[in-house]
PDB file of C-alpha atoms and ligand atoms in Angstrom:
ATOM      1  CA  MET A   1     -14.798  17.101   8.024  1.00  0.00           C
ATOM      2  CA  ASP A   2     -15.838  13.638   9.641  1.00  0.00           C
ATOM      3  CA  SER A   3     -17.281  10.336   8.096  1.00  0.00           C
ATOM      4  CA  PRO A   4     -18.040   7.430  10.101  1.00  0.00           C
ATOM      5  CA  GLY A   5     -15.312   6.482  12.927  1.00  0.00           C
ATOM      6  CA  LEU A   6     -12.383   9.049  11.219  1.00  0.00           C
ATOM      7  CA  LYS A   7     -12.461  12.843  11.159  1.00  0.00           C
ATOM      8  CA  ILE A   8      -9.896  14.901   8.896  1.00  0.00           C
ATOM      9  CA  GLU A   9      -8.771  18.271   9.222  1.00  0.00           C
ATOM     10  CA  ILE A  10      -6.143  20.710   7.547  1.00  0.00           C
ATOM     11  CA  ARG A  11      -3.776  22.363   9.335  1.00  0.00           C
ATOM     12  CA  GLU A  12      -1.961  24.403   6.896  1.00  0.00           C
ATOM     13  CA  GLN A  13      -0.020  22.248   4.572  1.00  0.00           C
ATOM     14  CA  ILE A  14      -0.655  19.279   7.015  1.00  0.00           C
ATOM     15  CA  GLY A  15      -3.831  16.907   7.156  1.00  0.00           C
ATOM     16  CA  ILE A  16      -4.482  15.183   9.781  1.00  0.00           C
ATOM     17  CA  ILE A  17      -6.673  11.806   9.900  1.00  0.00           C
ATOM     18  CA  THR A  18      -8.088  10.871  13.605  1.00  0.00           C
ATOM     19  CA  MET A  19      -9.693   7.526  13.676  1.00  0.00           C
ATOM     20  CA  LYS A  20     -12.763   7.909  16.001  1.00  0.00           C
ATOM     21  CA  ARG A  21     -14.072   4.756  17.360  1.00  0.00           C
ATOM     22  CA  PRO A  22     -12.704   4.643  20.587  1.00  0.00           C
ATOM     23  CA  GLN A  23     -15.350   2.642  22.316  1.00  0.00           C
ATOM     24  CA  ALA A  24     -13.881  -0.181  20.145  1.00  0.00           C
ATOM     25  CA  LEU A  25     -10.056   0.762  20.485  1.00  0.00           C
ATOM     26  CA  ASN A  26     -10.858   2.172  17.060  1.00  0.00           C
ATOM     27  CA  ALA A  27     -10.675  -1.154  15.729  1.00  0.00           C
ATOM     28  CA  LEU A  28     -11.008  -1.437  11.947  1.00  0.00           C
ATOM     29  CA  ASN A  29     -14.734  -2.826  10.466  1.00  0.00           C
ATOM     30  CA  SER A  30     -15.820  -2.392   6.992  1.00  0.00           C
ATOM     31  CA  GLU A  31     -17.281   1.194   7.903  1.00  0.00           C
ATOM     32  CA  ALA A  32     -13.775   2.390   9.268  1.00  0.00           C
ATOM     33  CA  ILE A  33     -12.057   0.981   5.977  1.00  0.00           C
ATOM     34  CA  ASN A  34     -14.793   2.475   3.767  1.00  0.00           C
ATOM     35  CA  SER A  35     -14.073   5.809   5.535  1.00  0.00           C
ATOM     36  CA  LEU A  36     -10.744   5.210   5.184  1.00  0.00           C
ATOM     37  CA  GLN A  37     -10.870   4.871   1.281  1.00  0.00           C
ATOM     38  CA  LEU A  38     -13.660   8.016   1.171  1.00  0.00           C
ATOM     39  CA  ALA A  39     -10.896   9.991   2.870  1.00  0.00           C
ATOM     40  CA  LEU A  40      -8.028   9.205   0.607  1.00  0.00           C
ATOM     41  CA  LYS A  41     -10.664   9.833  -2.092  1.00  0.00           C
ATOM     42  CA  SER A  42     -11.136  13.531  -0.949  1.00  0.00           C
ATOM     43  CA  LEU A  43      -7.432  13.994  -0.167  1.00  0.00           C
ATOM     44  CA  PRO A  44      -6.574  15.379  -3.449  1.00  0.00           C
ATOM     45  CA  LYS A  45      -9.077  18.211  -3.180  1.00  0.00           C
ATOM     46  CA  PHE A  46      -6.176  19.516  -0.846  1.00  0.00           C
ATOM     47  CA  PRO A  47      -3.231  20.184  -3.305  1.00  0.00           C
ATOM     48  CA  GLU A  48      -2.057  22.147  -0.084  1.00  0.00           C
ATOM     49  CA  ILE A  49      -1.282  19.207   1.277  1.00  0.00           C
ATOM     50  CA  LEU A  50       2.473  18.348   2.190  1.00  0.00           C
ATOM     51  CA  ALA A  51       2.407  15.517   4.921  1.00  0.00           C
ATOM     52  CA  LEU A  52      -0.544  13.591   6.301  1.00  0.00           C
ATOM     53  CA  ILE A  53      -0.432  12.594   9.793  1.00  0.00           C
ATOM     54  CA  ILE A  54      -3.046   9.506  10.796  1.00  0.00           C
ATOM     55  CA  THR A  55      -3.400   8.925  14.771  1.00  0.00           C
ATOM     56  CA  GLY A  56      -6.407   7.776  17.010  1.00  0.00           C
ATOM     57  CA  GLU A  57      -8.435   8.966  19.277  1.00  0.00           C
ATOM     58  CA  GLY A  58      -8.787   7.477  23.116  1.00  0.00           C
ATOM     59  CA  LYS A  59      -6.332   5.098  24.100  1.00  0.00           C
ATOM     60  CA  ALA A  60      -5.675   3.249  20.926  1.00  0.00           C
ATOM     61  CA  PHE A  61      -4.220   4.191  17.481  1.00  0.00           C
ATOM     62  CA  ILE A  62      -6.047   1.180  16.568  1.00  0.00           C
ATOM     63  CA  ALA A  63      -6.361  -2.344  18.246  1.00  0.00           C
ATOM     64  CA  GLY A  64      -6.244  -4.320  15.060  1.00  0.00           C
ATOM     65  CA  ALA A  65      -9.211  -5.298  12.789  1.00  0.00           C
ATOM     66  CA  ASP A  66     -12.745  -5.734  14.167  1.00  0.00           C
ATOM     67  CA  ILE A  67     -12.473  -9.297  15.322  1.00  0.00           C
ATOM     68  CA  LYS A  68     -16.387  -9.477  16.252  1.00  0.00           C
ATOM     69  CA  GLU A  69     -16.825  -8.907  12.370  1.00  0.00           C
ATOM     70  CA  LEU A  70     -13.962 -11.070  11.047  1.00  0.00           C
ATOM     71  CA  SER A  71     -15.639 -14.047  13.197  1.00  0.00           C
ATOM     72  CA  GLU A  72     -18.755 -13.402  11.324  1.00  0.00           C
ATOM     73  CA  MET A  73     -16.846 -14.085   8.375  1.00  0.00           C
ATOM     74  CA  GLY A  74     -16.401 -16.877   5.718  1.00  0.00           C
ATOM     75  CA  PRO A  75     -13.833 -17.411   3.497  1.00  0.00           C
ATOM     76  CA  ALA A  76     -15.052 -15.866   0.646  1.00  0.00           C
ATOM     77  CA  GLN A  77     -15.769 -12.635   2.759  1.00  0.00           C
ATOM     78  CA  ALA A  78     -12.329 -12.917   4.298  1.00  0.00           C
ATOM     79  CA  PHE A  79     -10.735 -12.358   1.124  1.00  0.00           C
ATOM     80  CA  ASN A  80     -12.771  -9.547   0.086  1.00  0.00           C
ATOM     81  CA  PHE A  81     -11.902  -7.900   3.335  1.00  0.00           C
ATOM     82  CA  SER A  82      -8.452  -8.704   3.346  1.00  0.00           C
ATOM     83  CA  SER A  83      -7.843  -7.197  -0.200  1.00  0.00           C
ATOM     84  CA  LYS A  84     -10.127  -4.031   0.421  1.00  0.00           C
ATOM     85  CA  GLY A  85      -7.605  -3.384   3.290  1.00  0.00           C
ATOM     86  CA  GLN A  86      -4.724  -4.324   1.274  1.00  0.00           C
ATOM     87  CA  GLN A  87      -5.583  -1.788  -1.369  1.00  0.00           C
ATOM     88  CA  THR A  88      -6.726   0.826   1.131  1.00  0.00           C
ATOM     89  CA  PHE A  89      -3.198   0.971   2.836  1.00  0.00           C
ATOM     90  CA  GLU A  90      -1.576   0.489  -0.463  1.00  0.00           C
ATOM     91  CA  ARG A  91      -2.987   3.821  -1.299  1.00  0.00           C
ATOM     92  CA  PHE A  92      -2.001   5.288   1.761  1.00  0.00           C
ATOM     93  CA  GLU A  93       1.248   4.206   1.199  1.00  0.00           C
ATOM     94  CA  LYS A  94       1.422   5.674  -2.395  1.00  0.00           C
ATOM     95  CA  LEU A  95       0.593   8.848  -1.671  1.00  0.00           C
ATOM     96  CA  PRO A  96       2.734  11.551  -2.993  1.00  0.00           C
ATOM     97  CA  TYR A  97       3.697  13.227   0.480  1.00  0.00           C
ATOM     98  CA  PRO A  98       5.065  11.751   3.607  1.00  0.00           C
ATOM     99  CA  VAL A  99       2.945  10.176   5.997  1.00  0.00           C
ATOM    100  CA  ILE A 100       3.039   9.638   9.942  1.00  0.00           C
ATOM    101  CA  ALA A 101       1.666   7.398  12.053  1.00  0.00           C
ATOM    102  CA  ALA A 102       1.344   8.957  15.530  1.00  0.00           C
ATOM    103  CA  ILE A 103       0.977   6.184  17.589  1.00  0.00           C
ATOM    104  CA  ASN A 104      -1.121   6.668  20.900  1.00  0.00           C
ATOM    105  CA  GLY A 105      -1.861   3.143  22.901  1.00  0.00           C
ATOM    106  CA  TYR A 106      -2.420  -0.110  21.206  1.00  0.00           C
ATOM    107  CA  ALA A 107      -1.456  -0.597  17.811  1.00  0.00           C
ATOM    108  CA  LEU A 108      -2.151  -4.369  16.923  1.00  0.00           C
ATOM    109  CA  GLY A 109      -2.555  -6.436  14.152  1.00  0.00           C
ATOM    110  CA  GLY A 110      -4.231  -4.739  11.379  1.00  0.00           C
ATOM    111  CA  GLY A 111      -3.380  -1.054  13.326  1.00  0.00           C
ATOM    112  CA  CYS A 112      -0.006  -1.941  13.096  1.00  0.00           C
ATOM    113  CA  GLU A 113      -0.106  -2.898   9.700  1.00  0.00           C
ATOM    114  CA  LEU A 114      -1.341   0.370   8.941  1.00  0.00           C
ATOM    115  CA  ALA A 115       1.336   2.436  10.463  1.00  0.00           C
ATOM    116  CA  LEU A 116       3.613   0.122   8.520  1.00  0.00           C
ATOM    117  CA  ALA A 117       1.835   1.539   5.297  1.00  0.00           C
ATOM    118  CA  CYS A 118       3.177   4.987   6.752  1.00  0.00           C
ATOM    119  CA  ASP A 119       6.426   6.235   5.799  1.00  0.00           C
ATOM    120  CA  ILE A 120       7.572   7.484   9.293  1.00  0.00           C
ATOM    121  CA  ARG A 121       6.202   6.235  12.699  1.00  0.00           C
ATOM    122  CA  ILE A 122       6.289   8.269  15.754  1.00  0.00           C
ATOM    123  CA  ALA A 123       5.201   6.462  19.326  1.00  0.00           C
ATOM    124  CA  SER A 124       3.732   7.901  22.757  1.00  0.00           C
ATOM    125  CA  THR A 125       5.521   6.220  25.473  1.00  0.00           C
ATOM    126  CA  ASP A 126       2.463   4.348  26.250  1.00  0.00           C
ATOM    127  CA  ALA A 127       1.994   3.061  22.770  1.00  0.00           C
ATOM    128  CA  LYS A 128       1.993  -1.058  22.238  1.00  0.00           C
ATOM    129  CA  PHE A 129       2.864  -3.057  19.073  1.00  0.00           C
ATOM    130  CA  GLY A 130       2.041  -6.318  18.259  1.00  0.00           C
ATOM    131  CA  MET A 131       0.831  -8.832  15.439  1.00  0.00           C
ATOM    132  CA  PRO A 132      -1.392 -11.422  17.499  1.00  0.00           C
ATOM    133  CA  GLU A 133      -3.266 -12.635  14.557  1.00  0.00           C
ATOM    134  CA  THR A 134      -1.808 -16.066  15.063  1.00  0.00           C
ATOM    135  CA  SER A 135      -2.833 -16.408  18.658  1.00  0.00           C
ATOM    136  CA  LEU A 136      -6.435 -15.949  17.209  1.00  0.00           C
ATOM    137  CA  GLY A 137      -5.529 -18.555  14.471  1.00  0.00           C
ATOM    138  CA  LEU A 138      -5.133 -15.964  11.689  1.00  0.00           C
ATOM    139  CA  MET A 139      -2.706 -13.785   9.999  1.00  0.00           C
ATOM    140  CA  PRO A 140      -1.778 -10.756   9.210  1.00  0.00           C
ATOM    141  CA  GLY A 141      -4.337  -9.888   6.009  1.00  0.00           C
ATOM    142  CA  PHE A 142      -3.247  -6.516   5.167  1.00  0.00           C
ATOM    143  CA  ALA A 143       0.047  -7.164   3.658  1.00  0.00           C
ATOM    144  CA  GLY A 144       1.654  -7.058   6.992  1.00  0.00           C
ATOM    145  CA  THR A 145       3.583 -10.319   6.574  1.00  0.00           C
ATOM    146  CA  GLN A 146       5.228  -8.282   3.762  1.00  0.00           C
ATOM    147  CA  ARG A 147       6.006  -5.286   4.853  1.00  0.00           C
ATOM    148  CA  LEU A 148       7.093  -6.047   8.750  1.00  0.00           C
ATOM    149  CA  PRO A 149      10.579  -7.963   7.348  1.00  0.00           C
ATOM    150  CA  ARG A 150      11.699  -4.599   5.078  1.00  0.00           C
ATOM    151  CA  ILE A 151      10.969  -2.515   8.593  1.00  0.00           C
ATOM    152  CA  VAL A 152      12.326  -4.519  11.582  1.00  0.00           C
ATOM    153  CA  GLY A 153      14.103  -6.931   9.154  1.00  0.00           C
ATOM    154  CA  TYR A 154      13.077 -10.698   8.948  1.00  0.00           C
ATOM    155  CA  GLY A 155      14.533 -12.208  12.526  1.00  0.00           C
ATOM    156  CA  ASN A 156      12.471  -9.106  14.541  1.00  0.00           C
ATOM    157  CA  ALA A 157       9.351 -10.244  12.045  1.00  0.00           C
ATOM    158  CA  ILE A 158       9.019 -13.876  12.476  1.00  0.00           C
ATOM    159  CA  TYR A 159       9.364 -13.041  16.309  1.00  0.00           C
ATOM    160  CA  LEU A 160       6.492 -10.853  16.658  1.00  0.00           C
ATOM    161  CA  MET A 161       4.178 -12.482  14.118  1.00  0.00           C
ATOM    162  CA  THR A 162       4.999 -16.377  15.687  1.00  0.00           C
ATOM    163  CA  THR A 163       4.584 -15.415  19.114  1.00  0.00           C
ATOM    164  CA  ALA A 164       1.844 -12.898  19.175  1.00  0.00           C
ATOM    165  CA  LYS A 165       4.512 -10.903  21.657  1.00  0.00           C
ATOM    166  CA  THR A 166       3.450  -7.022  22.440  1.00  0.00           C
ATOM    167  CA  ILE A 167       6.228  -4.807  22.699  1.00  0.00           C
ATOM    168  CA  ASN A 168       6.640  -1.217  24.338  1.00  0.00           C
ATOM    169  CA  ALA A 169       7.522   2.058  22.318  1.00  0.00           C
ATOM    170  CA  ILE A 170      11.115   1.605  23.543  1.00  0.00           C
ATOM    171  CA  GLU A 171      11.694  -1.710  22.276  1.00  0.00           C
ATOM    172  CA  ALA A 172       9.514  -0.901  19.025  1.00  0.00           C
ATOM    173  CA  LEU A 173      12.528   2.023  18.339  1.00  0.00           C
ATOM    174  CA  ARG A 174      15.130  -0.655  19.233  1.00  0.00           C
ATOM    175  CA  MET A 175      13.547  -2.433  16.496  1.00  0.00           C
ATOM    176  CA  GLY A 176      13.450   0.304  14.062  1.00  0.00           C
ATOM    177  CA  LEU A 177       9.930  -0.073  13.958  1.00  0.00           C
ATOM    178  CA  VAL A 178       9.469   3.187  15.331  1.00  0.00           C
ATOM    179  CA  GLN A 179      11.557   6.773  14.677  1.00  0.00           C
ATOM    180  CA  GLU A 180      10.958   8.544  17.471  1.00  0.00           C
ATOM    181  CA  VAL A 181       9.428   8.665  20.996  1.00  0.00           C
ATOM    182  CA  THR A 182       7.747  10.999  22.926  1.00  0.00           C
ATOM    183  CA  GLU A 183       5.501  11.944  25.907  1.00  0.00           C
ATOM    184  CA  PRO A 184       1.957  10.909  25.341  1.00  0.00           C
ATOM    185  CA  GLY A 185       0.741  14.644  25.763  1.00  0.00           C
ATOM    186  CA  ASP A 186       3.345  15.767  23.142  1.00  0.00           C
ATOM    187  CA  LEU A 187       2.559  13.343  20.593  1.00  0.00           C
ATOM    188  CA  LEU A 188       0.918  15.613  18.185  1.00  0.00           C
ATOM    189  CA  LYS A 189       2.818  18.105  18.588  1.00  0.00           C
ATOM    190  CA  VAL A 190       5.986  16.329  17.830  1.00  0.00           C
ATOM    191  CA  SER A 191       4.585  14.792  14.992  1.00  0.00           C
ATOM    192  CA  LEU A 192       3.244  18.339  13.645  1.00  0.00           C
ATOM    193  CA  GLU A 193       6.848  19.342  14.160  1.00  0.00           C
ATOM    194  CA  MET A 194       7.986  16.622  11.854  1.00  0.00           C
ATOM    195  CA  ALA A 195       5.312  17.485   9.506  1.00  0.00           C
ATOM    196  CA  GLN A 196       6.445  21.186   9.520  1.00  0.00           C
ATOM    197  CA  LYS A 197      10.046  20.248   8.769  1.00  0.00           C
ATOM    198  CA  ILE A 198       8.739  18.021   5.779  1.00  0.00           C
ATOM    199  CA  THR A 199       6.882  20.749   4.476  1.00  0.00           C
ATOM    200  CA  LYS A 200       9.721  23.072   4.583  1.00  0.00           C
ATOM    201  CA  GLN A 201      11.646  21.138   2.102  1.00  0.00           C
ATOM    202  CA  GLY A 202      11.540  21.000  -1.403  1.00  0.00           C
ATOM    203  CA  LYS A 203       7.827  19.619  -2.478  1.00  0.00           C
ATOM    204  CA  TYR A 204       9.051  18.063  -5.456  1.00  0.00           C
ATOM    205  CA  ALA A 205      12.766  16.600  -4.244  1.00  0.00           C
ATOM    206  CA  VAL A 206      10.442  15.548  -1.402  1.00  0.00           C
ATOM    207  CA  ARG A 207       7.986  13.651  -3.324  1.00  0.00           C
ATOM    208  CA  ALA A 208      11.300  11.739  -5.498  1.00  0.00           C
ATOM    209  CA  VAL A 209      12.863  10.739  -2.573  1.00  0.00           C
ATOM    210  CA  LYS A 210       9.538   9.075  -1.375  1.00  0.00           C
ATOM    211  CA  GLU A 211       8.588   7.533  -4.944  1.00  0.00           C
ATOM    212  CA  MET A 212      12.644   6.314  -5.324  1.00  0.00           C
ATOM    213  CA  ALA A 213      12.165   4.698  -1.621  1.00  0.00           C
ATOM    214  CA  LEU A 214       9.054   2.686  -2.645  1.00  0.00           C
ATOM    215  CA  ARG A 215      10.838   1.351  -5.321  1.00  0.00           C
ATOM    216  CA  SER A 216      13.447   0.069  -3.110  1.00  0.00           C
ATOM    217  CA  TYR A 217      10.835  -2.780  -2.483  1.00  0.00           C
ATOM    218  CA  SER A 218      10.341  -3.415  -5.970  1.00  0.00           C
ATOM    219  CA  TYR A 219      13.186  -2.967  -8.128  1.00  0.00           C
ATOM    220  CA  ASP A 220      16.329  -4.464  -8.094  1.00  0.00           C
ATOM    221  CA  PHE A 221      19.242  -2.181  -7.334  1.00  0.00           C
ATOM    222  CA  LYS A 222      20.990  -1.909 -10.778  1.00  0.00           C
ATOM    223  CA  ASN A 223      17.546  -0.499 -12.386  1.00  0.00           C
ATOM    224  CA  SER A 224      16.570   1.526  -9.602  1.00  0.00           C
ATOM    225  CA  SER A 225      19.615   3.449  -9.012  1.00  0.00           C
ATOM    226  CA  GLU A 226      19.404   4.181 -12.929  1.00  0.00           C
ATOM    227  CA  LEU A 227      15.982   5.102 -12.250  1.00  0.00           C
ATOM    228  CA  GLU A 228      17.404   7.351  -9.028  1.00  0.00           C
ATOM    229  CA  SER A 229      19.880   9.217 -11.864  1.00  0.00           C
ATOM    230  CA  GLU A 230      16.834  10.292 -14.292  1.00  0.00           C
ATOM    231  CA  VAL A 231      14.394  11.250 -11.120  1.00  0.00           C
ATOM    232  CA  PHE A 232      17.388  13.343 -10.177  1.00  0.00           C
ATOM    233  CA  ALA A 233      18.065  15.074 -13.662  1.00  0.00           C
ATOM    234  CA  GLY A 234      14.292  15.548 -13.458  1.00  0.00           C
ATOM    235  CA  LEU A 235      14.400  17.695 -10.543  1.00  0.00           C
ATOM    236  CA  PHE A 236      17.004  20.205 -12.628  1.00  0.00           C
ATOM    237  CA  HIS A 237      13.668  20.969 -14.855  1.00  0.00           C
ATOM    238  CA  ARG A 238      12.053  22.691 -11.997  1.00  0.00           C
ATOM    239  CA  PRO A 239      12.215  26.378 -10.724  1.00  0.00           C
ATOM    240  CA  GLU A 240      12.432  24.372  -7.011  1.00  0.00           C
ATOM    241  CA  ALA A 241      16.099  22.835  -7.254  1.00  0.00           C
ATOM    242  CA  ASP A 242      17.610  26.320  -8.767  1.00  0.00           C
ATOM    243  CA  GLU A 243      16.000  28.069  -5.883  1.00  0.00           C
ATOM    244  CA  GLY A 244      17.137  25.678  -3.300  1.00  0.00           C
ATOM    245  CA  MET A 245      20.826  25.951  -4.216  1.00  0.00           C
ATOM    246  CA  LYS A 246      20.978  29.300  -5.085  1.00  0.00           C
ATOM    247  CA  ALA A 247      19.384  30.101  -1.748  1.00  0.00           C
ATOM    248  CA  PHE A 248      22.438  28.027  -0.267  1.00  0.00           C
ATOM    249  CA  ILE A 249      25.028  29.609  -2.240  1.00  0.00           C
ATOM    250  CA  GLU A 250      23.286  33.275  -1.242  1.00  0.00           C
ATOM    251  CA  LYS A 251      23.322  31.858   3.079  1.00  0.00           C
ATOM    252  CA  ARG A 252      19.462  32.391   3.141  1.00  0.00           C
ATOM    253  CA  LYS A 253      16.137  30.224   3.450  1.00  0.00           C
ATOM    254  CA  PRO A 254      15.044  29.065   0.033  1.00  0.00           C
ATOM    255  CA  LYS A 255      11.140  30.579  -1.207  1.00  0.00           C
ATOM    256  CA  TRP A 256       8.871  28.102  -2.448  1.00  0.00           C
TER     257      TRP A 256
HETATM  258  N1  DAK B   1     -11.743  -5.777  17.159  1.00  0.00           N
HETATM  259  C1  DAK B   1     -13.379  -6.091  17.953  1.00  0.00           C
HETATM  260  N2  DAK B   1     -13.166  -5.557  19.201  1.00  0.00           N
HETATM  261  C2  DAK B   1     -12.202  -4.826  19.922  1.00  0.00           C
HETATM  262  C3  DAK B   1     -11.043  -4.917  19.688  1.00  0.00           C
HETATM  263  C4  DAK B   1     -10.729  -5.655  18.322  1.00  0.00           C
HETATM  264  N3  DAK B   1      -9.636  -6.321  17.218  1.00  0.00           N
HETATM  265  N4  DAK B   1     -10.257  -4.534  20.421  1.00  0.00           N
HETATM  266  C5  DAK B   1     -10.726  -4.337  21.539  1.00  0.00           C
HETATM  267  N5  DAK B   1     -12.304  -4.529  20.947  1.00  0.00           N
HETATM  268  C6  DAK B   1     -13.074  -3.981  22.277  1.00  0.00           C
HETATM  269  C7  DAK B   1     -13.029  -4.557  22.706  1.00  0.00           C
HETATM  270  O1  DAK B   1     -14.040  -6.011  22.974  1.00  0.00           O
HETATM  271  C8  DAK B   1     -14.251  -3.663  24.092  1.00  0.00           C
HETATM  272  O2  DAK B   1     -15.010  -3.636  23.758  1.00  0.00           O
HETATM  273  P1  DAK B   1     -16.811  -4.254  24.612  1.00  0.00           P
HETATM  274  O3  DAK B   1     -16.647  -5.259  25.227  1.00  0.00           O
HETATM  275  O4  DAK B   1     -16.198  -2.813  25.726  1.00  0.00           O
HETATM  276  O5  DAK B   1     -18.040  -4.398  24.083  1.00  0.00           O
HETATM  277  C9  DAK B   1     -13.555  -2.448  23.539  1.00  0.00           C
HETATM  278  O6  DAK B   1     -13.109  -2.227  22.626  1.00  0.00           O
HETATM  279  C10 DAK B   1     -12.453  -2.162  24.729  1.00  0.00           C
HETATM  280  O7  DAK B   1     -11.445  -2.907  25.055  1.00  0.00           O
HETATM  281  P2  DAK B   1     -11.223  -3.745  26.388  1.00  0.00           P
HETATM  282  O8  DAK B   1     -12.109  -3.591  27.276  1.00  0.00           O
HETATM  283  O9  DAK B   1     -10.330  -5.065  25.808  1.00  0.00           O
HETATM  284  O10 DAK B   1      -9.861  -2.731  26.629  1.00  0.00           O
HETATM  285  P3  DAK B   1      -8.304  -3.230  27.505  1.00  0.00           P
HETATM  286  O11 DAK B   1      -7.745  -2.302  27.871  1.00  0.00           O
HETATM  287  O12 DAK B   1      -8.856  -4.242  28.680  1.00  0.00           O
HETATM  288  O13 DAK B   1      -7.398  -4.634  26.451  1.00  0.00           O
HETATM  289  C11 DAK B   1      -6.743  -4.931  24.335  1.00  0.00           C
HETATM  290  C12 DAK B   1      -7.208  -3.416  25.555  1.00  0.00           C
HETATM  291  C13 DAK B   1      -5.939  -4.146  23.361  1.00  0.00           C
HETATM  292  C14 DAK B   1      -5.577  -5.614  25.033  1.00  0.00           C
HETATM  293  C15 DAK B   1      -7.479  -5.911  24.263  1.00  0.00           C
HETATM  294  O14 DAK B   1      -8.896  -5.182  23.608  1.00  0.00           O
HETATM  295  C16 DAK B   1      -7.003  -6.622  23.231  1.00  0.00           C
HETATM  296  O15 DAK B   1      -6.572  -7.832  23.338  1.00  0.00           O
HETATM  297  N6  DAK B   1      -8.082  -6.514  21.744  1.00  0.00           N
HETATM  298  C17 DAK B   1      -7.559  -7.141  20.858  1.00  0.00           C
HETATM  299  C18 DAK B   1      -6.247  -7.018  20.150  1.00  0.00           C
HETATM  300  C19 DAK B   1      -5.831  -7.939  18.986  1.00  0.00           C
HETATM  301  O16 DAK B   1      -5.976  -9.410  18.959  1.00  0.00           O
HETATM  302  N7  DAK B   1      -6.018  -7.364  17.517  1.00  0.00           N
HETATM  303  C20 DAK B   1      -5.586  -8.129  16.572  1.00  0.00           C
HETATM  304  C21 DAK B   1      -6.883  -8.484  15.502  1.00  0.00           C
HETATM  305  S1  DAK B   1      -6.397  -9.954  14.402  1.00  0.00           S
HETATM  306  C22 DAK B   1      -7.232 -10.677   7.585  1.00  0.00           C
HETATM  307  C23 DAK B   1      -7.598  -9.244   7.585  1.00  0.00           C
HETATM  308  C24 DAK B   1      -7.276  -8.694   8.652  1.00  0.00           C
HETATM  309  C25 DAK B   1      -6.429  -9.300   9.647  1.00  0.00           C
HETATM  310  C26 DAK B   1      -6.387 -10.453   9.583  1.00  0.00           C
HETATM  311  C27 DAK B   1      -6.542 -11.184   8.538  1.00  0.00           C
HETATM  312  N8  DAK B   1      -8.203 -11.394   6.372  1.00  0.00           N
HETATM  313  C28 DAK B   1      -9.586 -11.189   6.149  1.00  0.00           C
HETATM  314  C29 DAK B   1      -7.343 -12.588   5.847  1.00  0.00           C
HETATM  315  C30 DAK B   1      -6.155  -8.477  10.952  1.00  0.00           C
HETATM  316  C31 DAK B   1      -6.018  -9.209  11.844  1.00  0.00           C
HETATM  317  C32 DAK B   1      -6.523  -8.734  13.144  1.00  0.00           C
HETATM  318  O17 DAK B   1      -5.977  -7.402  13.062  1.00  0.00           O
END
């Protein structure tokens, strides 16, 4: 399934979105954002999906928002572009299953922001990360100022955003920006293996964990803990939890 600038494929229970505008290092222009929105709209047609991978074709994950397009925008267009991008990234974040960014090459600016809206980030050894917007007299416009400090801590986030420094995969791993680093040729394989691990867990349990972890952004600790008890109890209404615990006791793999 292709739309301009991207491809979606489904491998068993795993969706894979590949950004395909390699001649511009997959820079996000309005067309690419529209295609991402269409891709998000089409995902519910595949209820079998339990994890999603997003990656880029060629030598970049995504080298940022399209600077050529941005340079022609006035304030009103910039606001619309930013809001549309923010809504799209938020929909990624809110997908009911985990989303893995498989980061090959450059993940700069808006590309790094899209990776931040994913749940897990795996980088190839040739990946390069950065938030170079300030070097263009801009600032991150897809909620990167909000997500980056939550993921790497305030100091690391301010450091990256105010120096416009590009860091490599090992530095990104040290900061907690990525969870795993792999050889470029193994990136998809390692990402698929991680996705497969997720698909083997209880579907509703994984959903509940993601929902609760996301709520940690906006809820205070006490409210979140109370809600966690309710969501936890809710899992006991489903056969999945019964089967998972029974399988452990009977020393076998769960059947779900
Ligand atoms: N936009 C447009 N084209 C890009 C691009 C980008 N971000 N990145 C690369 N390209 C294009 C290049 O212009 C070149 O096109 P041609 O010249 O061949 O037509 C082609 O991709 C190959 O790139 P290079 O020839 O430059 O490749 P190199 O290997 O030499 O260098 C590089 C790779 C990644 C170091 C370099 O391309 C580079 O510095 N790219 C720009 C990276 C960057 O600064 N990214 C951050 C963009 S700013 C907002 C909304 C969003 C944002 C901000 C505000 N609001 C509306 C408020 C987000 C901003 C950003 O993401």
